[in-house]
Tab-separated table of N, CA and C in Angstrom:
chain	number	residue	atom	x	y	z
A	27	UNK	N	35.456	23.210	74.149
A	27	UNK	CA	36.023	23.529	72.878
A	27	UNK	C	34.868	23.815	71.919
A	28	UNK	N	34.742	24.963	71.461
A	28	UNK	CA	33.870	25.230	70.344
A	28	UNK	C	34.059	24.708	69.031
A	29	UNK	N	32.608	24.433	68.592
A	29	UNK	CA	32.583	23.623	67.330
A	29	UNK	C	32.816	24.680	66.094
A	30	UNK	N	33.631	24.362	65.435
A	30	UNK	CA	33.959	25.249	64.202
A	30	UNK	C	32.959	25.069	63.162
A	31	UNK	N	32.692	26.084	62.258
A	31	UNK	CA	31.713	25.754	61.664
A	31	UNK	C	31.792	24.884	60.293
A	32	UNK	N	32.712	24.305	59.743
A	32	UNK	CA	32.734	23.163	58.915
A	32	UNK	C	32.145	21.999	59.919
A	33	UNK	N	32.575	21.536	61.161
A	33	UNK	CA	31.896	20.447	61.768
A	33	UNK	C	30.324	20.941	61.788
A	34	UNK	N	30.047	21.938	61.729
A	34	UNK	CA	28.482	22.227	62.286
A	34	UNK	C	28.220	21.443	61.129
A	35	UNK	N	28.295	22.019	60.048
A	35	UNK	CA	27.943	21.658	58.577
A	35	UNK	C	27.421	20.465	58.499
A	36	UNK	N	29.157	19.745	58.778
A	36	UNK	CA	29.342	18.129	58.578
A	36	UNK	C	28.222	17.790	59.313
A	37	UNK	N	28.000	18.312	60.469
A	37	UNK	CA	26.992	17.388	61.590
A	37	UNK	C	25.612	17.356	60.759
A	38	UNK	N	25.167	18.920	60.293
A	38	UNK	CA	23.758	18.818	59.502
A	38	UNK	C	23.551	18.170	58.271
A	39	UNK	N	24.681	17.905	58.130
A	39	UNK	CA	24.718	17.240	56.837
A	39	UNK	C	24.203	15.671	57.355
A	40	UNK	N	24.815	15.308	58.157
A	40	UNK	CA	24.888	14.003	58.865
A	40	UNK	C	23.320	13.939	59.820
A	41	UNK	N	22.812	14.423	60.206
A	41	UNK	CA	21.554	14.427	60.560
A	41	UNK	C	20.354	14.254	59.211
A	42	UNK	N	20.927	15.269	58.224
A	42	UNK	CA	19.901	15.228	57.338
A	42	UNK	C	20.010	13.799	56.100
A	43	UNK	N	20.814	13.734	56.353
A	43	UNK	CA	20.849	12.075	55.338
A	43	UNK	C	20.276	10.925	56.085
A	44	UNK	N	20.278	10.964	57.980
A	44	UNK	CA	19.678	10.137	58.466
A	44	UNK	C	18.343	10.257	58.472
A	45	UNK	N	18.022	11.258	58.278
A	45	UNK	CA	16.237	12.261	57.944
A	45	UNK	C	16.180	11.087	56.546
A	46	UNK	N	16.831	10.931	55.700
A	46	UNK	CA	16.603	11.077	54.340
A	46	UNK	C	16.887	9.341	54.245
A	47	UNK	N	16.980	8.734	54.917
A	47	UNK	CA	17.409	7.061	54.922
A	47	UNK	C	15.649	6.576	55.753
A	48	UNK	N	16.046	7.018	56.507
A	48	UNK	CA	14.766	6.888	57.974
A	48	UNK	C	13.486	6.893	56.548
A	49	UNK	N	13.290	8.158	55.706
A	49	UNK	CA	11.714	8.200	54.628
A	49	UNK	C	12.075	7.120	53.792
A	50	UNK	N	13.030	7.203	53.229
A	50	UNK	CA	13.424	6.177	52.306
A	50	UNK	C	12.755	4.823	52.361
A	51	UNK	N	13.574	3.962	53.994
A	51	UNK	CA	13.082	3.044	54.353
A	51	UNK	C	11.565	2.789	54.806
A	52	UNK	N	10.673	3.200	54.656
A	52	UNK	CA	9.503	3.782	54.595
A	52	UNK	C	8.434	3.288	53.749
A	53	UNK	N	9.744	3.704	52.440
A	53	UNK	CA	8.447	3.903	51.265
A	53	UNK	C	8.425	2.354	50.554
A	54	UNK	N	6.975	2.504	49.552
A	54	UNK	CA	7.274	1.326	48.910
A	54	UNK	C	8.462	0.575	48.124
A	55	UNK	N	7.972	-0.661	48.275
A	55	UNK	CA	9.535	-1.139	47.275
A	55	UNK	C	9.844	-0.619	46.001
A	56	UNK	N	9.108	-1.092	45.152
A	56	UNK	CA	9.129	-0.693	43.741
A	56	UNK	C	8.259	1.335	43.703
A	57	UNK	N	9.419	1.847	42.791
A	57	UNK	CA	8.932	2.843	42.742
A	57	UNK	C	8.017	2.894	41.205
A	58	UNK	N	7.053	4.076	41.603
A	58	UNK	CA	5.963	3.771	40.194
A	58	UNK	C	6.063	4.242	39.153
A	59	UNK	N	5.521	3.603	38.344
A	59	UNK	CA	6.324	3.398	36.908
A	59	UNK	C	5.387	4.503	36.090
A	60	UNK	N	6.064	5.211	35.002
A	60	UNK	CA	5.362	6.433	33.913
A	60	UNK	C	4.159	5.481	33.541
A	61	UNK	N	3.417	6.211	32.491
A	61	UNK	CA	2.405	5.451	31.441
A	61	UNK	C	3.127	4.499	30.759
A	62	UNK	N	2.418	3.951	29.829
A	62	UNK	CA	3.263	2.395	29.295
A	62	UNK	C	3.398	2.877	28.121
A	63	UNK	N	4.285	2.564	27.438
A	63	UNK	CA	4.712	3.142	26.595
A	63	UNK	C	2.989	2.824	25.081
A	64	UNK	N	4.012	4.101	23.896
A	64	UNK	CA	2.702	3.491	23.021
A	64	UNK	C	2.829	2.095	22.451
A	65	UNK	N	2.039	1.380	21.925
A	65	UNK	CA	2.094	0.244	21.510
A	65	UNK	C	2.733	0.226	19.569
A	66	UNK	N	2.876	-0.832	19.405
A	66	UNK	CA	4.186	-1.010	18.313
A	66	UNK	C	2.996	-1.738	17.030
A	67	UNK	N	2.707	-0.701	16.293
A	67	UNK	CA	1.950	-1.213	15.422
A	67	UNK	C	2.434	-1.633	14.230
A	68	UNK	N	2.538	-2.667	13.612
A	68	UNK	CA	3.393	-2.760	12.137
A	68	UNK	C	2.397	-2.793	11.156
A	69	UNK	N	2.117	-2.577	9.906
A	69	UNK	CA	1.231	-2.324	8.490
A	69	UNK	C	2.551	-3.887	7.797
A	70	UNK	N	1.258	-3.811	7.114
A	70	UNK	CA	1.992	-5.015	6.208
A	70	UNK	C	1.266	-4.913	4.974
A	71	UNK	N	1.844	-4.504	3.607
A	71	UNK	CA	1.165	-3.979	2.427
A	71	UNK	C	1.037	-5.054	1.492
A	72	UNK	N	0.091	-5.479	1.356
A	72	UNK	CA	-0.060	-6.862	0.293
A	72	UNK	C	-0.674	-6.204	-0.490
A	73	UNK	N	0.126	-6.488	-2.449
A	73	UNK	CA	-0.727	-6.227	-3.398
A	73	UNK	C	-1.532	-7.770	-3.851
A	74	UNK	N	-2.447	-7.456	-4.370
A	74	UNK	CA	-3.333	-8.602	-5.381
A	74	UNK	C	-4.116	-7.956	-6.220
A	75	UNK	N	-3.102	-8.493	-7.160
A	75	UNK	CA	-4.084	-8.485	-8.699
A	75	UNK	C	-5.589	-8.836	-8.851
A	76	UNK	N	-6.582	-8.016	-9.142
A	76	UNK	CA	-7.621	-8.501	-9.310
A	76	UNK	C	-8.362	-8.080	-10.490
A	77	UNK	N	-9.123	-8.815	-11.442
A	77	UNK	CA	-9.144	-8.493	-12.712
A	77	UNK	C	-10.533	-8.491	-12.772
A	78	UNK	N	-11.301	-7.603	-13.295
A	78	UNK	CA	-12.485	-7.371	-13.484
A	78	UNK	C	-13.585	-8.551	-14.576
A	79	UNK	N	-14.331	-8.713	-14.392
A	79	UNK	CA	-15.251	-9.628	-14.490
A	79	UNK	C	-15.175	-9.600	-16.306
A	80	UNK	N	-15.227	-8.213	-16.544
A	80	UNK	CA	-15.520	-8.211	-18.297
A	80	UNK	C	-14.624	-8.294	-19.271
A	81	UNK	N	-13.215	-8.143	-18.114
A	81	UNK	CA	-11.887	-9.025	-18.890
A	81	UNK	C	-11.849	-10.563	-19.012
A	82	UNK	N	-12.369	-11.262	-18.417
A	82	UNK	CA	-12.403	-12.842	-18.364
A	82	UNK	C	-14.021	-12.748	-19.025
A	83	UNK	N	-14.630	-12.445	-20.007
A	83	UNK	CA	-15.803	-12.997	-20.979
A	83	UNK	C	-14.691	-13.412	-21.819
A	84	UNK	N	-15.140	-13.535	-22.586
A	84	UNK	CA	-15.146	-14.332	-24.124
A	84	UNK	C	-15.384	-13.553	-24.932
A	85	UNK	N	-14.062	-13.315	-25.704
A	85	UNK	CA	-14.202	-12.383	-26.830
A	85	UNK	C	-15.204	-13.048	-28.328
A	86	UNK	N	-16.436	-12.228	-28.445
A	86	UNK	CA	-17.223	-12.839	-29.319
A	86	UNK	C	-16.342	-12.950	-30.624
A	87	UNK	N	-16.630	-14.012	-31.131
A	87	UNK	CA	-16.309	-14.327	-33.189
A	87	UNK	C	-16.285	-12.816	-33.787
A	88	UNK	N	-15.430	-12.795	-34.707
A	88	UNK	CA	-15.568	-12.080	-35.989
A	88	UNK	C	-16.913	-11.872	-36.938
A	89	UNK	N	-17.423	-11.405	-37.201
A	89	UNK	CA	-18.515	-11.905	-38.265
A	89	UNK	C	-18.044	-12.279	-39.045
A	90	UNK	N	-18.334	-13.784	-40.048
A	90	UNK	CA	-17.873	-14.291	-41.267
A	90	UNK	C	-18.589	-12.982	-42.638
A	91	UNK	N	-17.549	-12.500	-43.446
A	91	UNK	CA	-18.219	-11.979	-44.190
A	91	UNK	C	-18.278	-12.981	-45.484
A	92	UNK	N	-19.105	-12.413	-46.251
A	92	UNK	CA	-20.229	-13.591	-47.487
A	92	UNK	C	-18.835	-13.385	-48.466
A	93	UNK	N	-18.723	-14.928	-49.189
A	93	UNK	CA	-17.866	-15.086	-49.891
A	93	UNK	C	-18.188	-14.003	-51.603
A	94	UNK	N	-19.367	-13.681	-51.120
A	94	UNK	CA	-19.725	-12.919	-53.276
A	94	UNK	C	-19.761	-11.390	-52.242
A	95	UNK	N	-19.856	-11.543	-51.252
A	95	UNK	CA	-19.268	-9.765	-50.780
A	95	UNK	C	-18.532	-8.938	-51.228
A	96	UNK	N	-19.295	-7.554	-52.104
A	96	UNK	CA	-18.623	-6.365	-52.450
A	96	UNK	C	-18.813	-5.090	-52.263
A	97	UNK	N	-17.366	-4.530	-51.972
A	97	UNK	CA	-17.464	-3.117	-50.908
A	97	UNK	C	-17.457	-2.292	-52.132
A	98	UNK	N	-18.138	-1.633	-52.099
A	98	UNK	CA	-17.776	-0.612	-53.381
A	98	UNK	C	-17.980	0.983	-52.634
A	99	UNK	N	-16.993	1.693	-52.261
A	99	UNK	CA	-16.743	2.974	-51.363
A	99	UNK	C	-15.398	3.473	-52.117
A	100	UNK	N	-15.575	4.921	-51.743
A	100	UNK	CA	-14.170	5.860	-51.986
A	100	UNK	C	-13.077	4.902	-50.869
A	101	UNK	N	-11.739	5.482	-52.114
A	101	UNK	CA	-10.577	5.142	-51.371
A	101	UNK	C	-10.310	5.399	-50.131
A	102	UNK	N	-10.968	6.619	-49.531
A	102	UNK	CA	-11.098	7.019	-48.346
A	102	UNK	C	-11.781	6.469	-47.250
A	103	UNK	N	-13.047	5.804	-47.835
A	103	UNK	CA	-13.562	5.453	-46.796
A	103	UNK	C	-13.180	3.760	-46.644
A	104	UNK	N	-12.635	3.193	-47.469
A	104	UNK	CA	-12.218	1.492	-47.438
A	104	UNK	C	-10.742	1.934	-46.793
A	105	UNK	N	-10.163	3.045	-46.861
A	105	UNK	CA	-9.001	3.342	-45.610
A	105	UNK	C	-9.674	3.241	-43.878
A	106	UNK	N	-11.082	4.032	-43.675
A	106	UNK	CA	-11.412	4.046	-42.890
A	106	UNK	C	-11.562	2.582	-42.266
A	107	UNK	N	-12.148	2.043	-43.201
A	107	UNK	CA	-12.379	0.514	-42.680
A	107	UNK	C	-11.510	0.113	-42.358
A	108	UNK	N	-10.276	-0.065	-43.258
A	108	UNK	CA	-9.473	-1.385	-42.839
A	108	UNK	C	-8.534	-0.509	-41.693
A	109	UNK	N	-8.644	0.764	-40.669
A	109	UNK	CA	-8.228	1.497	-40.016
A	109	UNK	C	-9.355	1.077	-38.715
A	110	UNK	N	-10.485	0.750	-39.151
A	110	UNK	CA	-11.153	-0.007	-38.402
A	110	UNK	C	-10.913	-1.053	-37.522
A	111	UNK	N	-10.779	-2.078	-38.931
A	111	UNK	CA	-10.578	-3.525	-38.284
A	111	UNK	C	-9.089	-3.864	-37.216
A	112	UNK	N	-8.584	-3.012	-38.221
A	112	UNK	CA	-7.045	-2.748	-37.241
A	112	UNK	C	-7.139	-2.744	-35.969
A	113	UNK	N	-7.987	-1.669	-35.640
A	113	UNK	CA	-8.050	-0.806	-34.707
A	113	UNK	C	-8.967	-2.638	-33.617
A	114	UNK	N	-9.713	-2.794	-33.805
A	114	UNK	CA	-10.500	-3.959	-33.163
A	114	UNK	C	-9.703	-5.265	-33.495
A	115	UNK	N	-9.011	-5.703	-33.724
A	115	UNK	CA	-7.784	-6.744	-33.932
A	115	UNK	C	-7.184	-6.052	-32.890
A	116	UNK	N	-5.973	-5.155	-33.060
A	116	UNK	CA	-5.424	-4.575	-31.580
A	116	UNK	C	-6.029	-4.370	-30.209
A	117	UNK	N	-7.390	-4.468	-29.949
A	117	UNK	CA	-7.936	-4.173	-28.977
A	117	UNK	C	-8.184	-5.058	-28.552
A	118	UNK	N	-8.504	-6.629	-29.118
A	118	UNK	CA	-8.510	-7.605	-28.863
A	118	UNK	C	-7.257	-8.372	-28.505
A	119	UNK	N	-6.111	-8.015	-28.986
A	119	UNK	CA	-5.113	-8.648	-28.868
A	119	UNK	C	-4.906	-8.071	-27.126
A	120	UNK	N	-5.113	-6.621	-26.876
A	120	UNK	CA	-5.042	-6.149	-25.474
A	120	UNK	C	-5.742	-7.033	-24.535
A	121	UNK	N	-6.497	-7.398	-25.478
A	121	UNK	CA	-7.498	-8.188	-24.032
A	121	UNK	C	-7.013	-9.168	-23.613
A	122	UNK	N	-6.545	-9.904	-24.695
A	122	UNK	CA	-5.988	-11.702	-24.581
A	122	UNK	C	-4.885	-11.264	-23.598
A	123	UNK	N	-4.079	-10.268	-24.040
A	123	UNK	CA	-2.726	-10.343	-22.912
A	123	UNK	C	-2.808	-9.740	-21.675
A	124	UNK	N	-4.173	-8.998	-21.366
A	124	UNK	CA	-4.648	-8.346	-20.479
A	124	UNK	C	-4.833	-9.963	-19.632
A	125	UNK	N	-5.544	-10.556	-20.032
A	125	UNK	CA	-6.302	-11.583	-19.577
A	125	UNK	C	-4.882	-12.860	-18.902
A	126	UNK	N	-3.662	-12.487	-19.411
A	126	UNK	CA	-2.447	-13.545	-18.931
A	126	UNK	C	-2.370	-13.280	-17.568
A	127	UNK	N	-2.598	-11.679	-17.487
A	127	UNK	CA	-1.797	-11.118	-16.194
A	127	UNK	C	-2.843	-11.575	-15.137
A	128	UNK	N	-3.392	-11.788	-15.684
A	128	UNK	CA	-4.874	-12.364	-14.042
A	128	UNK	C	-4.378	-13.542	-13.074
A	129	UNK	N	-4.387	-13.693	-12.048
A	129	UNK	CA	-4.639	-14.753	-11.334
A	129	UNK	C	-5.501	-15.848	-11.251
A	130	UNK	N	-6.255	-15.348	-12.040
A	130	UNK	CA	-7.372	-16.848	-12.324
A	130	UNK	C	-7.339	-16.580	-14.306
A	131	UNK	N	-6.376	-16.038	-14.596
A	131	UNK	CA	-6.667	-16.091	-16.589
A	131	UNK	C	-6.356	-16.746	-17.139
């Protein structure tokens, strides 16, 4: 009785999976593994305040001015002055509150 050709098939089919069991059993156990993956770096962002050396001096004294002291200048320029002192009163006051925000102030 001749073999039809779906059995041929089946048969090569059936030969070649025993081909394919037979290498199998063969090879090593564990099969080998890709590169390793990349590694998992985390950043961690810490701020710190750090306050410069010439903010923590010591704001020098005022000069005492002389009790018989007299300014005698245009209206303009005793504006300038007391636009002055202003001006160095506020700058000082920056410092003092400059000086809260420190970690060692």
């Amino acid at each position: 009785m001749p073999l039809s050709t779906a059995r041929l098939r089946l048969s090569a089919l059936a030969l070649a999976s025993v081909a394919t069991l037979a290498a199998c059993a063969g090879s090593p156990g564990k099969p080998e593994t890709g590169p390793a993956p990349d590694p998992v770096i985390e950043r961690q962002i810490v701020v710190k305040p750090i306050c410069p050396p010439e903010l923590l001096q010591d704001v020098p004294p005022a000069p005492v001015m002389p009790a018989d002291a007299v300014i005698e200048a245009s209206e303009e320029t005793l504006r300038w002055l007391g636009d002055a002192f202003s001006r160095t009163l506020l700058l000082e006051g920056r410092l003092r509150d400059a000086r809260t925000a420190c970690p060692n102030g």
